[in-house]
Amino acid sequence: MRVVVDLSRCQGYAQCAFLAPDAFRMHGEEALMYDPNPDDVQREQVLRAAAACPLQAILVDRLEGRQAPAEVSPS
């Protein structure tokens, strides 16, 4: 799973840090620190945190079922 936070939208409400403290944390009162590649164990917490963000500043790319493009062999 990959997480991206639009820090220009984030207003520091800290709902994400409350719901997924292993993936999101506040540094001081306004700066958000986050893990861009949290473990799959944290999946549900991260998804809830993203859904709870009042400004929808958190994007979660689940990366499920994705495979690298197959290499084309020269014919």
Short mmCIF file of N, CA, C and O in Angstrom, two decimals:
data_model
loop_
_atom_site.label_atom_id
_atom_site.label_comp_id
_atom_site.label_asym_id
_atom_site.label_seq_id
_atom_site.Cartn_x
_atom_site.Cartn_y
_atom_site.Cartn_z
N MET A 1 0.86 -1.16 0.00
CA MET A 1 0.00 0.00 0.00
C MET A 1 0.91 1.23 0.00
O MET A 1 1.95 1.25 0.64
N ARG A 2 0.48 2.23 -0.75
CA ARG A 2 1.23 3.48 -0.79
C ARG A 2 0.30 4.61 -0.34
O ARG A 2 -0.85 4.67 -0.75
N VAL A 3 0.83 5.50 0.50
CA VAL A 3 0.06 6.62 1.03
C VAL A 3 0.74 7.92 0.61
O VAL A 3 1.96 8.05 0.70
N VAL A 4 -0.08 8.86 0.15
CA VAL A 4 0.41 10.19 -0.19
C VAL A 4 -0.53 11.19 0.49
O VAL A 4 -1.75 11.07 0.38
N VAL A 5 0.06 12.15 1.18
CA VAL A 5 -0.73 13.20 1.82
C VAL A 5 -0.43 14.52 1.12
O VAL A 5 0.73 14.88 0.96
N ASP A 6 -1.47 15.20 0.69
CA ASP A 6 -1.31 16.53 0.10
C ASP A 6 -1.13 17.50 1.26
O ASP A 6 -2.10 17.94 1.88
N LEU A 7 0.11 17.78 1.57
CA LEU A 7 0.42 18.62 2.74
C LEU A 7 -0.02 20.06 2.56
O LEU A 7 -0.16 20.79 3.54
N SER A 8 -0.29 20.48 1.34
CA SER A 8 -0.81 21.83 1.14
C SER A 8 -2.30 21.91 1.52
O SER A 8 -2.81 22.98 1.82
N ARG A 9 -2.98 20.76 1.52
CA ARG A 9 -4.39 20.72 1.94
C ARG A 9 -4.54 20.41 3.42
O ARG A 9 -5.52 20.80 4.05
N CYS A 10 -3.59 19.64 3.98
CA CYS A 10 -3.67 19.22 5.37
C CYS A 10 -3.70 20.43 6.30
O CYS A 10 -2.87 21.33 6.18
N GLN A 11 -4.65 20.43 7.21
CA GLN A 11 -4.78 21.53 8.17
C GLN A 11 -4.45 21.10 9.60
O GLN A 11 -4.68 21.84 10.54
N GLY A 12 -3.94 19.89 9.77
CA GLY A 12 -3.51 19.44 11.09
C GLY A 12 -4.63 19.07 12.04
O GLY A 12 -4.47 19.17 13.25
N TYR A 13 -5.76 18.59 11.51
CA TYR A 13 -6.85 18.17 12.39
C TYR A 13 -6.49 16.91 13.17
O TYR A 13 -7.10 16.60 14.17
N ALA A 14 -5.53 16.14 12.67
CA ALA A 14 -4.96 14.96 13.33
C ALA A 14 -5.92 13.78 13.48
O ALA A 14 -5.67 12.89 14.28
N GLN A 15 -6.98 13.74 12.71
CA GLN A 15 -7.86 12.57 12.74
C GLN A 15 -7.10 11.33 12.30
O GLN A 15 -7.27 10.25 12.86
N CYS A 16 -6.22 11.49 11.32
CA CYS A 16 -5.43 10.36 10.84
C CYS A 16 -4.49 9.84 11.92
O CYS A 16 -4.34 8.63 12.10
N ALA A 17 -3.86 10.73 12.65
CA ALA A 17 -2.93 10.34 13.72
C ALA A 17 -3.67 9.63 14.85
O ALA A 17 -3.13 8.73 15.49
N PHE A 18 -4.91 10.01 15.08
CA PHE A 18 -5.73 9.36 16.11
C PHE A 18 -6.13 7.95 15.67
O PHE A 18 -6.08 7.01 16.44
N LEU A 19 -6.52 7.81 14.38
CA LEU A 19 -7.04 6.53 13.89
C LEU A 19 -5.96 5.55 13.45
O LEU A 19 -6.19 4.34 13.47
N ALA A 20 -4.81 6.05 13.02
CA ALA A 20 -3.72 5.18 12.57
C ALA A 20 -2.39 5.73 13.07
O ALA A 20 -1.57 6.22 12.30
N PRO A 21 -2.16 5.64 14.38
CA PRO A 21 -0.97 6.26 14.97
C PRO A 21 0.36 5.66 14.51
O PRO A 21 1.39 6.32 14.63
N ASP A 22 0.35 4.44 13.99
CA ASP A 22 1.59 3.86 13.50
C ASP A 22 1.97 4.38 12.12
O ASP A 22 3.12 4.27 11.70
N ALA A 23 1.00 4.93 11.40
CA ALA A 23 1.25 5.43 10.05
C ALA A 23 1.32 6.95 9.99
O ALA A 23 2.02 7.51 9.14
N PHE A 24 0.59 7.63 10.87
CA PHE A 24 0.52 9.10 10.88
C PHE A 24 0.83 9.62 12.27
O PHE A 24 0.38 9.04 13.25
N ARG A 25 1.56 10.70 12.34
CA ARG A 25 1.82 11.33 13.64
C ARG A 25 2.05 12.81 13.43
O ARG A 25 2.54 13.24 12.39
N MET A 26 1.70 13.56 14.44
CA MET A 26 1.90 15.01 14.39
C MET A 26 3.28 15.33 14.97
O MET A 26 3.68 14.78 15.98
N HIS A 27 3.97 16.20 14.30
CA HIS A 27 5.26 16.71 14.77
C HIS A 27 4.99 18.15 15.17
O HIS A 27 4.78 19.01 14.31
N GLY A 28 4.94 18.39 16.46
CA GLY A 28 4.50 19.70 16.93
C GLY A 28 2.99 19.78 16.83
O GLY A 28 2.30 18.76 16.89
N GLU A 29 2.47 20.96 16.66
CA GLU A 29 1.02 21.11 16.60
C GLU A 29 0.47 21.16 15.18
O GLU A 29 -0.73 21.00 14.98
N GLU A 30 1.33 21.35 14.18
CA GLU A 30 0.81 21.52 12.83
C GLU A 30 1.42 20.61 11.77
O GLU A 30 0.79 20.38 10.75
N ALA A 31 2.63 20.11 11.97
CA ALA A 31 3.30 19.34 10.93
C ALA A 31 2.96 17.86 11.01
O ALA A 31 3.13 17.23 12.04
N LEU A 32 2.49 17.31 9.92
CA LEU A 32 2.14 15.90 9.85
C LEU A 32 3.32 15.11 9.30
O LEU A 32 3.90 15.47 8.27
N MET A 33 3.66 14.04 9.97
CA MET A 33 4.67 13.09 9.50
C MET A 33 3.90 11.81 9.20
O MET A 33 2.97 11.46 9.93
N TYR A 34 4.28 11.11 8.12
CA TYR A 34 3.56 9.88 7.80
C TYR A 34 4.47 8.89 7.11
O TYR A 34 5.50 9.24 6.54
N ASP A 35 4.08 7.63 7.18
CA ASP A 35 4.79 6.53 6.54
C ASP A 35 4.19 6.36 5.15
O ASP A 35 3.02 6.00 5.04
N PRO A 36 4.95 6.59 4.08
CA PRO A 36 4.39 6.47 2.74
C PRO A 36 4.11 5.03 2.31
O PRO A 36 3.37 4.80 1.36
N ASN A 37 4.68 4.06 3.02
CA ASN A 37 4.47 2.65 2.70
C ASN A 37 4.18 1.84 3.96
O ASN A 37 4.98 1.01 4.37
N PRO A 38 3.01 2.04 4.55
CA PRO A 38 2.70 1.30 5.79
C PRO A 38 2.49 -0.19 5.51
O PRO A 38 2.17 -0.59 4.39
N ASP A 39 2.67 -1.00 6.55
CA ASP A 39 2.48 -2.45 6.44
C ASP A 39 1.03 -2.76 6.11
O ASP A 39 0.12 -2.00 6.46
N ASP A 40 0.82 -3.94 5.51
CA ASP A 40 -0.54 -4.39 5.25
C ASP A 40 -1.32 -4.62 6.54
O ASP A 40 -2.54 -4.58 6.54
N VAL A 41 -0.61 -4.85 7.64
CA VAL A 41 -1.26 -5.03 8.93
C VAL A 41 -2.04 -3.77 9.31
O VAL A 41 -3.06 -3.84 9.98
N GLN A 42 -1.58 -2.62 8.85
CA GLN A 42 -2.20 -1.33 9.18
C GLN A 42 -3.28 -0.92 8.17
O GLN A 42 -3.86 0.16 8.29
N ARG A 43 -3.54 -1.74 7.18
CA ARG A 43 -4.45 -1.40 6.08
C ARG A 43 -5.78 -0.80 6.54
O ARG A 43 -6.16 0.28 6.11
N GLU A 44 -6.49 -1.49 7.41
CA GLU A 44 -7.82 -1.01 7.84
C GLU A 44 -7.72 0.34 8.55
O GLU A 44 -8.54 1.22 8.33
N GLN A 45 -6.72 0.49 9.42
CA GLN A 45 -6.55 1.75 10.14
C GLN A 45 -6.25 2.89 9.17
O GLN A 45 -6.79 3.98 9.30
N VAL A 46 -5.38 2.63 8.19
CA VAL A 46 -5.01 3.67 7.23
C VAL A 46 -6.20 4.05 6.37
O VAL A 46 -6.44 5.24 6.11
N LEU A 47 -6.98 3.08 5.94
CA LEU A 47 -8.18 3.37 5.13
C LEU A 47 -9.20 4.18 5.93
O LEU A 47 -9.81 5.11 5.40
N ARG A 48 -9.37 3.84 7.20
CA ARG A 48 -10.29 4.62 8.05
C ARG A 48 -9.77 6.04 8.24
O ARG A 48 -10.54 7.00 8.24
N ALA A 49 -8.47 6.17 8.43
CA ALA A 49 -7.86 7.49 8.61
C ALA A 49 -8.06 8.35 7.36
O ALA A 49 -8.40 9.53 7.46
N ALA A 50 -7.85 7.76 6.20
CA ALA A 50 -8.03 8.50 4.95
C ALA A 50 -9.49 8.94 4.78
O ALA A 50 -9.76 10.07 4.39
N ALA A 51 -10.41 8.05 5.11
CA ALA A 51 -11.83 8.39 4.99
C ALA A 51 -12.25 9.46 5.99
O ALA A 51 -13.15 10.25 5.71
N ALA A 52 -11.58 9.51 7.14
CA ALA A 52 -11.95 10.47 8.19
C ALA A 52 -11.36 11.86 7.98
O ALA A 52 -11.77 12.80 8.65
N CYS A 53 -10.41 11.99 7.07
CA CYS A 53 -9.77 13.29 6.86
C CYS A 53 -10.81 14.30 6.38
O CYS A 53 -11.41 14.13 5.32
N PRO A 54 -11.04 15.38 7.14
CA PRO A 54 -12.07 16.34 6.76
C PRO A 54 -11.77 17.07 5.44
O PRO A 54 -12.69 17.55 4.78
N LEU A 55 -10.51 17.11 5.05
CA LEU A 55 -10.14 17.80 3.81
C LEU A 55 -9.78 16.83 2.69
O LEU A 55 -9.35 17.26 1.62
N GLN A 56 -9.95 15.53 2.95
CA GLN A 56 -9.64 14.50 1.96
C GLN A 56 -8.24 14.69 1.37
O GLN A 56 -8.03 14.62 0.16
N ALA A 57 -7.28 14.93 2.24
CA ALA A 57 -5.89 15.18 1.83
C ALA A 57 -5.06 13.90 1.73
O ALA A 57 -3.91 13.96 1.31
N ILE A 58 -5.65 12.75 2.07
CA ILE A 58 -4.90 11.49 2.08
C ILE A 58 -5.35 10.61 0.92
O ILE A 58 -6.53 10.31 0.78
N LEU A 59 -4.38 10.22 0.12
CA LEU A 59 -4.63 9.32 -1.00
C LEU A 59 -3.98 7.98 -0.68
O LEU A 59 -2.79 7.94 -0.33
N VAL A 60 -4.76 6.90 -0.80
CA VAL A 60 -4.23 5.56 -0.54
C VAL A 60 -4.31 4.77 -1.84
O VAL A 60 -5.38 4.63 -2.42
N ASP A 61 -3.16 4.29 -2.29
CA ASP A 61 -3.08 3.44 -3.47
C ASP A 61 -2.83 2.03 -2.95
O ASP A 61 -1.79 1.75 -2.38
N ARG A 62 -3.80 1.18 -3.13
CA ARG A 62 -3.73 -0.15 -2.51
C ARG A 62 -2.73 -1.08 -3.18
O ARG A 62 -2.29 -2.03 -2.58
N LEU A 63 -2.37 -0.84 -4.41
CA LEU A 63 -1.39 -1.64 -5.14
C LEU A 63 -1.73 -3.12 -5.18
O LEU A 63 -0.86 -3.95 -5.38
N GLU A 64 -2.98 -3.46 -5.02
CA GLU A 64 -3.39 -4.87 -5.03
C GLU A 64 -3.55 -5.34 -6.47
O GLU A 64 -4.13 -4.66 -7.29
N GLY A 65 -3.04 -6.52 -6.72
CA GLY A 65 -3.24 -7.12 -8.03
C GLY A 65 -2.44 -6.47 -9.14
O GLY A 65 -2.62 -6.80 -10.29
N ARG A 66 -1.60 -5.55 -8.81
CA ARG A 66 -0.80 -4.90 -9.84
C ARG A 66 0.44 -5.73 -10.09
O ARG A 66 1.06 -6.23 -9.16
N GLN A 67 0.79 -5.82 -11.33
CA GLN A 67 2.00 -6.51 -11.70
C GLN A 67 2.82 -5.60 -12.58
O GLN A 67 2.27 -4.75 -13.28
N ALA A 68 4.10 -5.81 -12.58
CA ALA A 68 4.96 -5.05 -13.48
C ALA A 68 4.62 -5.46 -14.90
O ALA A 68 4.28 -6.61 -15.17
N PRO A 69 4.68 -4.53 -15.84
CA PRO A 69 4.39 -4.88 -17.22
C PRO A 69 5.35 -5.97 -17.71
O PRO A 69 6.53 -5.96 -17.37
N ALA A 70 4.81 -6.88 -18.45
CA ALA A 70 5.64 -7.97 -18.97
C ALA A 70 6.61 -7.42 -20.00
O ALA A 70 6.27 -6.53 -20.78
N GLU A 71 7.81 -7.94 -19.96
CA GLU A 71 8.81 -7.50 -20.94
C GLU A 71 8.47 -8.12 -22.28
O GLU A 71 8.09 -9.29 -22.37
N VAL A 72 8.62 -7.33 -23.31
CA VAL A 72 8.36 -7.82 -24.65
C VAL A 72 9.69 -8.32 -25.22
O VAL A 72 10.66 -7.57 -25.27
N SER A 73 9.71 -9.58 -25.62
CA SER A 73 10.95 -10.11 -26.17
C SER A 73 11.01 -9.79 -27.66
O SER A 73 9.99 -9.79 -28.34
N PRO A 74 12.20 -9.47 -28.14
CA PRO A 74 12.32 -9.14 -29.56
C PRO A 74 11.98 -10.36 -30.42
O PRO A 74 12.37 -11.49 -30.11
N SER A 75 11.25 -10.15 -31.48
CA SER A 75 10.82 -11.25 -32.36
C SER A 75 11.79 -11.45 -33.49
O SER A 75 12.35 -10.61 -34.03
#
